[in-house]
Amino acid sequence: MKRLLIYIIMCLVAMPMAAQQEDHNFKVAKNLDVFNALYRNLDMVYVDTLDADEVVGYGVRAMLRSLDPYTEYYPASDVKELRQMITGKYAGIGAVIRENNKEGCCMIDQPYKGMPAYELGLKKGDLILAIDDSTMMGKPTAYVSEHLRGDAGSTFKLKIRRLSTGKEMVFKVTRRAIQLPAVTYYGLIGNTGIGYINLNSYTEDCAKDVRRAFVDLKQQGMNRLIFDVRDNGGGSVQEAISIINMFVARNTTLLTMKGKMKRANNEYKTTVEPIDTVMPIVVLVNDNTASASEITAGALQDLDRAVVMGTRTYGKGLVQTTMDLPYNGTMKLTTSKYYIPSGRCIQAINYKHKNGGYTEHVPDSLTKVFHTLGGREVRDGGGIKPDIEVKADTVTNLVYYLMGARDSAEVVFNYEYDYIQAHPTIASPDEFLLTDEDFNELKARLLANDFKYDKQTEKFLQQLKELAKFEGYYEDAKPEFEALEKKLTHNLERDLEINRELIKELVSREIVRNYYFDAGSMQHSLRTDSQVKRAIEMLSNEEEYNKILHP
């Protein structure tokens, strides 16, 4: 009787589920039929001839936009872009280019060491006039970049004009597979015994690069490590597992994936013996630390293997898989969520699909408590919260425009170019810094060119005045407004002096990049990086470090 009752209950549960699945299948078939009929009628009757790739492609993109931003369709023409994103490889000349507004074309900003542009002798400031028989004058950066890239081994003619001499030159260039190093820089910090490794992406074989860097530093005397994954948007999950495996005992569960289909469910464990399970480690993170880099930081935190420092990470707990489509297309789609050792998923945003799709941030009040291996409290949702929060260095509005905005930064670029032309060599990255005399020359150029930047305080003060007039308070407060206006009036020379040391530091860093490339620029930045300084303090205080991991 008991068995019969259980059987009846199971049937009653199964019947609604079967009905729901049947209803779902009917809706799918119905809507596909409607879509086919809609397009068929449009194609036959619509007043203009339709471009099938454009119209259907727009429909596909609209459909995917109602899901999450990581589910994407790549037609055959864009599959190379997807492969480049996954592998970090592309074929080209190996150089950063940027627009030169004065000359009306693009120019070489920085050749990569060991790449075709570098080997041909192309230099910072070389103007790109033509590629083969196509002029590049007046063309935007994206257009020029697309024409510089192509299949590895293919050749083209590159016509440039050198700024320093005005001479025009033509080079025969052979495109080569370009893969920037995943480890931007590694080295020992002074005589502290503290090593530093910066990983910028989780591309193919990056774990081998991290392993080589770690072993090299250990041979040089490293006994503590700063592992920097700030601004690392992630990539390969398997590379993240391999990196964690360097510091965690064999057969430790690091990651569990759960999806709708069984083949999307996976469990990842460490499979080889680690290199070092005791060395103190600080992992640096920020709000651009995402995906595989969050797996690395989160797993090391959950296993009490490292102190995580910086600011809260991005919060991407979703996993994507690629699937082949007809006519050589590819689809990258979200198939599962991942859970790190404590059992938490750090996905920060829920993607809702009703009525076309919207996003919903998971509020802290709705997150759940989990525990690390040693019993420390951690939470799901909202990314990885660091064990020690350290805000990043900030820049003033003036410095932002000076170094970032293309139009405003033209004067700075020209100064850097002239400095490089006048100095065949400079001091090492950890020692070089512009002198006060150098800064005064740059300041004179900025003043002579009437350098403009967006003055936020003046803008908000004007808005406040308008609001005060609207609400009738302005006349009573007019003297105060006039006094404040005098104090907040921008004076370029004064503002440059206030930011003197920061400007010297940032311009020096860009100059260093042209002599010692990205690795040198990174090494130079460590001297003033407040988050790195705090990590050094933490690793230099064994009691504080242990108190965080084992309270």
Coordinates of C-alpha atoms in Angstrom, one line a residue:
M1 CA 0.0 0.0 0.0
K2 CA 2.8 2.4 0.9
R3 CA 4.6 1.7 -2.4
L4 CA 1.3 2.4 -4.3
L5 CA 0.9 5.7 -2.5
I6 CA 4.4 6.8 -3.3
Y7 CA 3.9 5.8 -7.0
I8 CA 0.6 7.8 -7.1
I9 CA 2.3 10.9 -5.6
M10 CA 5.2 10.6 -8.1
C11 CA 2.8 10.4 -11.0
L12 CA 0.9 13.5 -9.7
V13 CA 4.2 15.4 -9.5
A14 CA 5.3 14.2 -12.9
M15 CA 2.1 15.1 -14.7
P16 CA 2.3 18.9 -14.2
M17 CA 6.0 18.8 -15.1
A18 CA 5.3 16.9 -18.3
A19 CA 2.5 19.3 -19.1
Q20 CA 4.8 22.3 -18.6
Q21 CA 7.4 20.8 -20.9
E22 CA 4.8 20.2 -23.5
D23 CA 3.5 23.7 -23.3
H24 CA 7.1 25.1 -23.5
N25 CA 7.8 23.0 -26.6
F26 CA 4.6 24.2 -28.2
K27 CA 5.5 27.9 -27.5
V28 CA 9.0 27.4 -29.0
A29 CA 7.5 25.8 -32.2
K30 CA 4.8 28.4 -32.4
N31 CA 7.1 31.4 -32.2
L32 CA 9.6 30.0 -34.7
D33 CA 6.7 29.5 -37.1
V34 CA 5.6 33.1 -36.5
F35 CA 9.1 34.4 -37.1
N36 CA 9.5 32.4 -40.3
A37 CA 6.1 33.6 -41.6
L38 CA 6.9 37.3 -40.7
Y39 CA 10.1 37.3 -42.6
R40 CA 8.7 35.4 -45.5
N41 CA 5.9 37.9 -45.9
L42 CA 8.3 40.9 -45.5
D43 CA 10.7 39.4 -48.1
M44 CA 7.8 38.9 -50.6
V45 CA 5.6 41.9 -50.1
Y46 CA 7.7 44.7 -48.4
V47 CA 8.1 47.7 -50.7
D48 CA 11.9 47.6 -50.6
T49 CA 14.3 44.6 -51.1
L50 CA 15.5 43.4 -47.8
D51 CA 19.1 42.5 -46.9
A52 CA 18.6 39.1 -45.1
D53 CA 21.9 39.3 -43.2
E54 CA 21.0 42.8 -41.9
V55 CA 17.3 42.2 -41.0
V56 CA 17.6 38.7 -39.5
G57 CA 20.9 39.7 -37.9
Y58 CA 19.2 42.6 -36.2
G59 CA 16.5 40.2 -35.0
V60 CA 19.1 37.8 -33.6
R61 CA 21.0 40.6 -31.8
A62 CA 17.7 41.9 -30.3
M63 CA 16.9 38.4 -29.0
L64 CA 20.3 38.0 -27.4
R65 CA 20.1 41.5 -25.8
S66 CA 17.2 40.3 -23.7
L67 CA 19.5 37.7 -22.1
D68 CA 22.9 38.4 -20.5
P69 CA 25.7 40.5 -22.2
Y70 CA 27.9 37.4 -22.5
T71 CA 25.7 35.4 -24.9
E72 CA 26.7 36.6 -28.4
Y73 CA 26.4 35.5 -32.0
Y74 CA 29.4 35.6 -34.3
P75 CA 28.8 35.2 -38.0
A76 CA 31.5 33.7 -40.1
S77 CA 33.0 37.2 -40.7
D78 CA 33.5 37.8 -37.0
V79 CA 34.7 34.4 -35.8
K80 CA 38.3 35.6 -35.9
E81 CA 37.4 38.3 -33.4
L82 CA 36.1 35.6 -31.0
R83 CA 39.2 33.5 -31.4
Q84 CA 41.4 36.5 -30.7
M85 CA 39.4 37.2 -27.6
I86 CA 39.8 33.6 -26.4
T87 CA 43.5 33.1 -27.3
G88 CA 44.8 36.6 -27.0
K89 CA 46.4 36.2 -30.5
Y90 CA 46.0 38.1 -33.7
A91 CA 48.1 38.8 -36.8
G92 CA 49.4 42.3 -37.5
I93 CA 52.4 44.5 -37.0
G94 CA 52.4 44.6 -33.2
A95 CA 52.0 48.3 -32.3
V96 CA 49.6 50.7 -30.5
I97 CA 48.3 53.4 -32.9
R98 CA 46.4 56.6 -32.2
E99 CA 45.0 59.5 -34.0
N100 CA 47.1 62.7 -34.7
N101 CA 44.4 65.4 -35.0
K102 CA 46.9 68.0 -36.2
E103 CA 48.1 65.8 -39.1
G104 CA 44.7 64.3 -39.9
C105 CA 45.8 60.7 -39.8
C106 CA 46.9 57.9 -37.4
M107 CA 50.3 57.4 -36.1
I108 CA 52.4 54.8 -34.3
D109 CA 52.2 55.4 -30.5
Q110 CA 54.2 52.4 -29.3
P111 CA 55.8 49.4 -31.1
Y112 CA 55.8 46.2 -29.1
K113 CA 59.2 44.7 -28.4
G114 CA 60.2 41.9 -30.8
M115 CA 57.2 42.5 -33.1
P116 CA 57.3 43.4 -36.9
A117 CA 56.8 47.2 -36.2
Y118 CA 59.7 47.2 -33.7
E119 CA 62.0 45.1 -36.0
L120 CA 61.4 47.4 -39.0
G121 CA 62.4 50.4 -36.9
L122 CA 59.0 52.1 -36.8
K123 CA 59.0 54.7 -34.0
K124 CA 56.6 56.7 -31.9
G125 CA 55.1 59.5 -33.9
D126 CA 55.5 57.8 -37.4
L127 CA 52.4 59.0 -39.4
I128 CA 50.6 56.2 -41.3
L129 CA 49.9 57.6 -44.7
A130 CA 48.9 54.5 -46.7
I131 CA 48.5 50.7 -46.6
D132 CA 49.1 49.2 -50.0
D133 CA 47.3 51.5 -52.4
S134 CA 44.7 52.7 -49.9
T135 CA 45.2 56.1 -48.3
M136 CA 44.8 56.3 -44.5
M137 CA 44.5 60.0 -44.4
G138 CA 41.4 61.1 -42.5
K139 CA 40.6 57.5 -41.5
P140 CA 39.7 56.7 -37.9
T141 CA 41.8 54.4 -35.7
A142 CA 39.5 51.4 -36.0
Y143 CA 39.7 51.6 -39.8
V144 CA 43.5 51.8 -39.9
S145 CA 43.8 49.0 -37.3
E146 CA 41.6 46.7 -39.3
H147 CA 43.7 47.2 -42.4
L148 CA 47.0 46.6 -40.5
R149 CA 45.6 43.2 -39.4
G150 CA 45.3 40.2 -41.6
D151 CA 46.4 36.6 -41.9
A152 CA 49.7 35.6 -40.5
G153 CA 52.4 35.5 -43.2
S154 CA 50.5 38.0 -45.5
T155 CA 52.4 41.0 -46.7
F156 CA 51.6 44.6 -47.5
K157 CA 53.3 48.0 -48.2
L158 CA 53.2 50.5 -45.4
K159 CA 53.9 54.2 -46.2
I160 CA 54.8 56.4 -43.3
R161 CA 56.2 59.9 -42.7
R162 CA 58.6 60.4 -39.8
L163 CA 57.8 63.4 -37.7
S164 CA 61.4 64.2 -36.7
T165 CA 62.7 64.5 -40.3
G166 CA 59.6 64.8 -42.5
K167 CA 60.9 62.0 -44.6
E168 CA 58.4 59.6 -46.2
M169 CA 59.3 55.9 -46.3
V170 CA 57.7 52.7 -47.6
F171 CA 58.2 49.4 -45.8
K172 CA 57.3 45.9 -46.9
V173 CA 55.6 44.4 -43.8
T174 CA 54.9 40.7 -43.1
R175 CA 52.1 40.2 -40.6
R176 CA 52.9 37.9 -37.7
A177 CA 50.8 36.3 -35.0
I178 CA 50.8 38.7 -32.1
Q179 CA 50.3 37.6 -28.6
L180 CA 51.2 40.1 -25.8
P181 CA 52.6 38.5 -22.7
A182 CA 50.0 37.6 -20.1
V183 CA 52.5 38.4 -17.4
T184 CA 53.1 42.1 -18.0
Y185 CA 55.9 42.4 -15.4
Y186 CA 57.4 40.4 -12.5
G187 CA 60.3 41.2 -10.2
L188 CA 61.5 41.6 -6.6
I189 CA 60.5 44.8 -4.8
G190 CA 63.7 46.3 -3.5
N191 CA 65.5 44.3 -0.9
T192 CA 62.3 43.2 0.9
G193 CA 62.2 39.6 -0.3
I194 CA 58.7 40.4 -1.6
G195 CA 58.0 39.3 -5.2
Y196 CA 55.5 40.9 -7.6
I197 CA 53.7 39.3 -10.5
N198 CA 51.2 41.2 -12.7
L199 CA 48.8 39.0 -14.7
N200 CA 46.7 41.0 -17.2
S201 CA 44.6 38.2 -18.8
Y202 CA 43.8 34.5 -18.7
T203 CA 44.8 33.5 -22.2
E204 CA 46.2 30.2 -23.4
D205 CA 49.2 29.0 -21.5
C206 CA 49.3 32.0 -19.1
A207 CA 49.6 29.6 -16.2
K208 CA 52.9 28.4 -17.5
D209 CA 54.1 32.1 -17.6
V210 CA 53.0 32.6 -14.0
R211 CA 54.8 29.4 -13.0
R212 CA 58.0 30.5 -14.7
A213 CA 57.8 33.9 -13.1
F214 CA 57.2 32.4 -9.6
V215 CA 60.0 29.9 -9.9
D216 CA 62.4 32.6 -11.2
L217 CA 61.5 34.9 -8.3
K218 CA 61.9 32.1 -5.8
Q219 CA 65.4 31.4 -7.1
Q220 CA 66.2 35.1 -6.6
G221 CA 65.2 34.9 -2.9
M222 CA 61.5 35.7 -2.9
N223 CA 59.8 34.6 0.3
R224 CA 56.4 36.5 0.0
L225 CA 54.3 37.4 -3.0
I226 CA 52.0 40.1 -4.3
F227 CA 49.9 38.6 -7.1
D228 CA 48.2 41.5 -9.1
V229 CA 45.0 40.8 -11.0
R230 CA 43.6 44.3 -11.0
D231 CA 41.9 45.2 -14.3
N232 CA 42.1 41.6 -15.4
G233 CA 38.9 40.7 -17.1
G234 CA 39.5 37.0 -17.0
G235 CA 39.4 34.3 -19.7
S236 CA 40.2 30.6 -19.5
V237 CA 38.8 28.8 -16.4
Q238 CA 41.3 26.0 -16.9
E239 CA 44.2 28.5 -16.7
A240 CA 42.8 29.9 -13.4
I241 CA 42.6 26.3 -12.0
S242 CA 46.2 25.7 -13.0
I243 CA 47.4 28.9 -11.3
I244 CA 45.5 28.2 -8.1
N245 CA 47.0 24.6 -8.2
M246 CA 50.5 26.2 -7.8
F247 CA 49.6 27.2 -4.2
V248 CA 47.0 24.6 -3.1
A249 CA 47.4 20.9 -2.2
R250 CA 46.5 18.2 -4.8
N251 CA 42.9 16.9 -5.0
T252 CA 41.3 20.1 -3.5
T253 CA 38.0 21.0 -5.0
L254 CA 38.3 24.5 -6.4
L255 CA 35.2 25.1 -8.6
T256 CA 31.8 23.6 -9.3
M257 CA 29.7 24.5 -12.4
K258 CA 26.0 24.0 -12.4
G259 CA 23.8 24.4 -15.5
K260 CA 20.6 23.2 -17.1
M261 CA 22.2 20.4 -19.0
K262 CA 24.3 17.6 -17.4
R263 CA 27.2 18.3 -19.8
A264 CA 27.3 21.9 -18.3
N265 CA 27.9 20.5 -14.8
N266 CA 31.6 20.2 -14.0
E267 CA 33.8 19.9 -10.9
Y268 CA 37.4 21.1 -11.0
K269 CA 40.0 19.9 -8.6
T270 CA 43.7 20.4 -8.3
T271 CA 45.5 17.6 -10.1
V272 CA 49.2 18.1 -9.6
E273 CA 51.5 18.7 -6.7
P274 CA 51.7 22.4 -5.8
I275 CA 54.9 24.5 -5.9
D276 CA 54.4 26.2 -2.6
T277 CA 51.6 25.9 0.0
V278 CA 53.0 28.1 2.7
M279 CA 54.4 31.3 1.2
P280 CA 52.4 34.4 2.3
I281 CA 50.4 35.9 -0.6
V282 CA 48.5 39.1 -1.1
V283 CA 46.1 39.1 -4.2
L284 CA 45.4 42.6 -5.4
V285 CA 41.9 43.1 -7.0
N286 CA 39.6 46.0 -8.1
D287 CA 36.2 46.5 -9.7
N288 CA 37.6 45.4 -13.1
T289 CA 38.8 42.1 -11.7
A290 CA 36.4 39.6 -13.3
S291 CA 35.6 36.1 -14.3
A292 CA 38.7 33.8 -14.1
S293 CA 40.6 36.3 -12.0
E294 CA 37.7 36.3 -9.5
I295 CA 37.9 32.5 -9.4
T296 CA 41.6 32.8 -8.6
A297 CA 41.1 35.5 -5.9
G298 CA 37.9 33.9 -4.5
A299 CA 39.3 30.4 -4.3
L300 CA 42.5 31.5 -2.5
Q301 CA 40.3 33.5 -0.1
D302 CA 37.9 30.6 0.5
L303 CA 40.8 28.3 1.2
D304 CA 42.5 30.8 3.5
R305 CA 45.6 30.6 1.3
A306 CA 45.9 34.4 0.6
V307 CA 44.8 37.8 1.8
V308 CA 42.7 39.6 -0.8
M309 CA 43.3 43.3 -0.9
G310 CA 41.9 46.3 -2.9
T311 CA 38.3 47.0 -3.8
R312 CA 35.3 44.7 -4.5
T313 CA 35.5 42.8 -7.8
Y314 CA 33.2 42.9 -10.7
G315 CA 31.0 39.9 -9.8
K316 CA 30.8 37.6 -12.8
G317 CA 29.8 34.2 -11.7
L318 CA 28.6 32.9 -15.1
V319 CA 30.4 30.5 -17.5
Q320 CA 30.2 30.6 -21.3
T321 CA 30.6 27.9 -23.9
T322 CA 31.1 28.2 -27.7
M323 CA 28.9 26.2 -30.1
D324 CA 29.3 25.9 -33.8
L325 CA 26.4 27.2 -36.0
P326 CA 25.5 26.6 -39.6
Y327 CA 27.5 28.5 -42.3
N328 CA 30.6 28.7 -40.1
G329 CA 29.0 30.9 -37.5
T330 CA 29.7 30.5 -33.7
M331 CA 27.6 31.2 -30.7
K332 CA 29.1 32.1 -27.3
L333 CA 26.4 31.4 -24.7
T334 CA 26.0 31.3 -20.9
T335 CA 25.5 27.7 -19.9
S336 CA 26.1 27.6 -16.1
K337 CA 27.0 29.4 -12.9
Y338 CA 30.2 28.6 -11.0
Y339 CA 30.7 28.1 -7.3
I340 CA 34.0 28.5 -5.5
P341 CA 35.2 26.3 -2.6
S342 CA 33.0 27.9 0.1
G343 CA 30.0 27.0 -2.0
R344 CA 29.1 30.6 -3.0
C345 CA 28.4 32.1 -6.4
I346 CA 29.7 35.6 -6.7
Q347 CA 27.4 36.7 -9.6
A348 CA 26.5 40.4 -8.9
I349 CA 23.6 40.8 -11.4
N350 CA 20.5 38.8 -12.1
Y351 CA 19.4 39.0 -15.7
K352 CA 15.6 38.9 -16.0
H353 CA 14.1 38.1 -19.4
K354 CA 10.4 39.1 -19.0
N355 CA 9.3 42.1 -21.2
G356 CA 12.5 42.2 -23.2
G357 CA 15.0 41.8 -20.4
Y358 CA 16.4 43.9 -17.6
T359 CA 19.1 43.7 -14.9
E360 CA 18.8 43.5 -11.2
H361 CA 21.8 44.1 -8.9
V362 CA 21.8 41.7 -5.9
P363 CA 21.6 44.0 -2.8
D364 CA 24.0 43.2 0.1
S365 CA 21.0 42.6 2.3
L366 CA 20.0 39.6 0.2
T367 CA 23.4 38.0 0.1
K368 CA 24.0 34.8 2.1
V369 CA 26.8 34.0 4.5
F370 CA 29.3 31.2 3.6
H371 CA 32.5 30.2 5.4
T372 CA 36.1 29.8 4.4
L373 CA 38.0 26.6 5.2
G374 CA 39.0 28.1 8.5
G375 CA 35.6 29.4 9.4
R376 CA 35.8 33.1 8.3
E377 CA 32.5 34.6 7.0
V378 CA 32.3 35.4 3.3
R379 CA 29.2 36.3 1.2
D380 CA 27.9 35.4 -2.2
G381 CA 26.6 37.9 -4.8
G382 CA 28.4 41.2 -5.5
G383 CA 31.8 39.9 -6.4
I384 CA 34.7 39.2 -4.1
K385 CA 34.8 41.5 -1.1
P386 CA 38.5 42.0 -0.2
D387 CA 39.8 41.0 3.3
I388 CA 41.3 44.5 3.4
E389 CA 39.8 47.3 1.5
V390 CA 42.3 49.8 0.0
K391 CA 41.0 52.5 -2.3
A392 CA 42.9 53.0 -5.6
D393 CA 44.9 56.2 -6.3
T394 CA 42.8 58.9 -8.0
V395 CA 43.6 61.8 -10.3
T396 CA 42.1 65.3 -10.5
N397 CA 40.0 66.4 -13.4
L398 CA 42.9 68.4 -14.8
V399 CA 45.2 65.4 -14.8
Y400 CA 42.5 63.2 -16.4
Y401 CA 42.2 65.5 -19.4
L402 CA 45.9 66.1 -19.5
M403 CA 46.7 62.3 -19.8
G404 CA 43.5 60.8 -21.2
A405 CA 41.5 63.0 -23.5
R406 CA 42.9 62.8 -27.0
D407 CA 42.5 66.5 -28.0
S408 CA 43.7 67.7 -24.7
A409 CA 46.6 65.3 -24.5
E410 CA 48.1 66.4 -27.8
V411 CA 50.5 68.8 -26.1
V412 CA 51.6 66.2 -23.7
F413 CA 52.2 63.7 -26.6
N414 CA 54.3 66.2 -28.5
Y415 CA 56.3 67.0 -25.3
E416 CA 57.0 63.2 -24.8
Y417 CA 58.0 62.8 -28.4
D418 CA 60.5 65.7 -28.3
Y419 CA 61.9 64.4 -25.0
I420 CA 62.5 61.0 -26.5
Q421 CA 64.2 62.5 -29.5
A422 CA 66.5 64.5 -27.3
H423 CA 67.4 61.6 -24.9
P424 CA 68.7 58.4 -26.5
T425 CA 68.7 56.7 -23.1
I426 CA 67.2 57.4 -19.7
A427 CA 67.6 55.9 -16.2
S428 CA 66.2 52.6 -15.2
P429 CA 62.4 52.4 -14.8
D430 CA 62.6 52.3 -10.9
E431 CA 64.7 55.4 -10.9
F432 CA 63.6 57.7 -13.8
L433 CA 61.6 60.8 -13.0
L434 CA 61.3 64.1 -14.8
T435 CA 63.1 67.0 -13.2
D436 CA 61.4 70.2 -12.1
E437 CA 63.1 71.9 -15.1
D438 CA 61.5 69.3 -17.4
F439 CA 58.1 70.0 -15.8
N440 CA 58.5 73.8 -16.2
E441 CA 59.0 73.2 -19.9
L442 CA 55.9 71.1 -20.2
K443 CA 53.9 73.7 -18.2
A444 CA 55.1 76.5 -20.5
R445 CA 53.9 74.5 -23.5
L446 CA 50.5 74.0 -21.9
L447 CA 50.1 77.7 -21.0
A448 CA 51.2 78.7 -24.5
N449 CA 48.7 76.4 -26.1
D450 CA 45.9 77.6 -23.8
F451 CA 45.3 74.0 -22.6
K452 CA 41.5 73.5 -22.0
Y453 CA 39.8 71.1 -19.7
D454 CA 36.3 70.6 -18.3
K455 CA 36.1 72.7 -15.1
Q456 CA 33.6 70.7 -13.1
T457 CA 33.4 73.0 -10.0
E458 CA 32.6 76.0 -12.2
K459 CA 29.9 74.0 -14.0
F460 CA 28.2 72.8 -10.8
L461 CA 28.5 76.3 -9.2
Q462 CA 26.6 77.7 -12.3
Q463 CA 24.0 75.0 -11.9
L464 CA 23.6 75.9 -8.2
K465 CA 23.2 79.6 -9.0
E466 CA 20.5 78.8 -11.6
L467 CA 18.7 76.6 -9.1
A468 CA 19.0 79.3 -6.3
K469 CA 17.5 81.9 -8.7
F470 CA 14.7 79.5 -9.6
E471 CA 13.8 78.9 -5.9
G472 CA 14.2 82.5 -4.9
Y473 CA 17.3 82.2 -2.7
Y474 CA 19.9 83.8 -5.0
E475 CA 19.6 87.5 -4.0
D476 CA 20.0 86.8 -0.3
A477 CA 23.0 84.6 -0.9
K478 CA 24.5 86.7 -3.7
P479 CA 27.6 87.9 -1.8
E480 CA 28.4 84.3 -0.8
F481 CA 28.0 83.1 -4.3
E482 CA 30.3 85.9 -5.6
A483 CA 32.9 85.1 -3.0
L484 CA 32.8 81.4 -3.8
E485 CA 33.0 82.1 -7.5
K486 CA 36.3 84.0 -6.9
K487 CA 37.7 81.2 -4.9
L488 CA 36.7 78.5 -7.5
T489 CA 37.8 80.4 -10.6
H490 CA 40.2 78.1 -12.4
N491 CA 43.8 79.3 -12.9
L492 CA 45.7 76.9 -15.2
E493 CA 49.1 77.8 -14.0
R494 CA 48.1 77.4 -10.3
D495 CA 46.3 74.1 -11.1
L496 CA 49.4 72.7 -12.8
E497 CA 51.5 73.7 -9.8
I498 CA 49.1 72.0 -7.4
N499 CA 49.3 68.8 -9.5
R500 CA 53.1 69.1 -10.2
E501 CA 54.3 65.9 -8.6
L502 CA 51.4 63.7 -10.0
I503 CA 51.9 65.1 -13.5
K504 CA 55.6 64.4 -13.4
E505 CA 55.0 60.9 -12.2
L506 CA 52.4 60.1 -15.0
V507 CA 54.3 61.7 -17.8
S508 CA 57.5 60.0 -16.7
R509 CA 55.6 56.7 -16.8
E510 CA 54.6 57.2 -20.4
I511 CA 58.2 58.2 -21.3
V512 CA 59.5 55.0 -19.6
R513 CA 57.1 53.0 -21.7
N514 CA 58.9 54.0 -24.9
Y515 CA 62.2 52.9 -23.6
Y516 CA 61.3 49.8 -21.5
F517 CA 57.8 49.0 -22.9
D518 CA 54.9 47.9 -20.7
A519 CA 57.0 46.0 -18.3
G520 CA 59.1 49.1 -17.5
S521 CA 56.0 51.2 -17.2
M522 CA 54.6 48.7 -14.7
Q523 CA 57.8 48.6 -12.7
H524 CA 57.9 52.4 -12.6
S525 CA 54.3 52.6 -11.3
L526 CA 55.0 50.4 -8.3
R527 CA 56.9 53.2 -6.6
T528 CA 53.8 55.3 -6.0
D529 CA 51.0 52.7 -6.0
S530 CA 49.2 53.0 -2.7
Q531 CA 47.6 49.5 -2.9
V532 CA 51.0 47.9 -3.6
K533 CA 52.5 49.9 -0.7
R534 CA 49.8 48.6 1.7
A535 CA 50.4 45.0 0.4
I536 CA 54.1 45.4 1.2
E537 CA 53.1 46.6 4.8
M538 CA 50.9 43.6 5.2
L539 CA 53.4 41.1 4.0
S540 CA 56.1 42.7 6.2
N541 CA 53.9 42.2 9.3
E542 CA 53.6 38.5 9.9
E543 CA 51.3 38.9 12.9
E544 CA 48.8 41.1 10.9
Y545 CA 48.8 38.7 8.0
N546 CA 48.1 35.7 10.1
K547 CA 45.4 37.5 12.1
I548 CA 43.5 38.1 8.9
L549 CA 43.6 34.5 7.7
H550 CA 43.2 32.9 11.2
P551 CA 41.3 35.3 13.4

